[in-house]
Coordinates of C-alpha atoms in Angstrom, one line a residue:
M1 CA 0.0 0.0 0.0
Q2 CA 1.4 3.4 -1.0
A3 CA -0.8 5.6 1.1
D4 CA 0.6 7.3 4.2
Q5 CA 0.2 4.4 6.5
K6 CA 0.6 6.4 9.7
H7 CA -2.2 8.8 8.6
V8 CA -4.5 6.0 7.5
M9 CA -3.9 4.0 10.7
R10 CA -4.6 7.1 12.8
L11 CA -7.9 7.6 11.0
L12 CA -8.9 4.0 11.4
K13 CA -8.0 4.0 15.1
T14 CA -10.1 7.1 15.5
A15 CA -13.0 5.4 13.8
R16 CA -12.5 2.3 16.0
G17 CA -12.6 4.5 19.1
Q18 CA -15.8 6.1 17.8
I19 CA -17.4 2.7 17.1
D20 CA -16.6 1.7 20.7
G21 CA -18.2 4.9 21.9
I22 CA -21.3 4.3 19.7
M23 CA -21.6 0.8 21.2
K24 CA -21.5 2.3 24.7
M25 CA -24.1 4.9 23.7
I26 CA -26.4 2.1 22.6
E27 CA -25.8 0.1 25.8
D28 CA -26.5 3.3 27.8
D29 CA -29.8 3.8 25.8
R30 CA -28.7 7.2 24.6
Y31 CA -30.8 9.5 22.4
C32 CA -31.2 8.0 18.9
I33 CA -30.2 11.2 17.1
D34 CA -27.0 11.5 19.1
I35 CA -26.1 7.9 18.2
S36 CA -26.9 8.6 14.5
N37 CA -24.7 11.7 14.5
Q38 CA -21.8 9.6 15.9
I39 CA -22.3 7.0 13.2
M40 CA -22.2 9.6 10.5
A41 CA -19.0 11.1 12.0
T42 CA -17.5 7.6 11.9
Q43 CA -18.5 7.1 8.3
A44 CA -16.9 10.4 7.4
I45 CA -13.6 9.3 8.9
L46 CA -13.8 6.0 7.1
K47 CA -14.5 7.8 3.9
R48 CA -11.4 10.0 4.5
A49 CA -9.3 6.8 5.0
N50 CA -10.7 5.3 1.9
K51 CA -10.0 8.5 -0.1
E52 CA -6.4 8.4 1.0
I53 CA -6.0 4.7 -0.1
I54 CA -7.8 5.2 -3.4
G55 CA -5.8 8.4 -4.1
A56 CA -2.5 6.6 -3.4
H57 CA -3.6 3.7 -5.6
M58 CA -4.3 6.2 -8.5
Q59 CA -1.0 8.0 -8.0
H60 CA 1.1 4.9 -7.8
C61 CA -0.5 1.6 -9.0
V62 CA -2.6 3.1 -11.8
H63 CA 0.0 5.6 -12.8
D64 CA 2.7 2.9 -13.0
A65 CA 0.3 0.6 -15.0
I66 CA -0.3 3.2 -17.7
G67 CA 1.4 2.1 -20.9
S68 CA 1.8 -1.5 -19.6
Q69 CA -0.3 -4.6 -20.0
D70 CA -1.9 -4.0 -16.6
A71 CA -3.5 -0.7 -17.6
D72 CA -6.8 -2.1 -18.6
Q73 CA -7.1 -4.1 -15.4
K74 CA -6.2 -1.1 -13.2
I75 CA -8.8 1.0 -15.0
E76 CA -11.4 -1.6 -14.6
E77 CA -10.6 -1.9 -10.9
M78 CA -11.0 1.8 -10.5
M79 CA -14.3 1.8 -12.3
D80 CA -15.6 -0.9 -10.0
I81 CA -14.6 1.1 -7.0
I82 CA -16.2 4.2 -8.4
N83 CA -19.4 2.3 -9.1
Q84 CA -19.4 1.0 -5.5
L85 CA -18.9 4.5 -4.1
M86 CA -21.7 5.9 -6.2
K87 CA -24.3 3.4 -4.7

């Protein structure tokens, strides 16, 4: 993986901490909207981590594949990811 591993790991650890907090909120029978807001905040962090990883993939793996036999495969992989993100 070519993404900044420390940055991505920091984001993922933050998301993990938020998920633990959300689980505690559910156990404590907290207000639904507060729980939903925390879930959306966690999703935003996960999206940022995914953006970092996809960006690094584009800059390194896809860039390196351009002009090689792997170019079509890398483009197809990116199209699959984009389609999933658009759902």
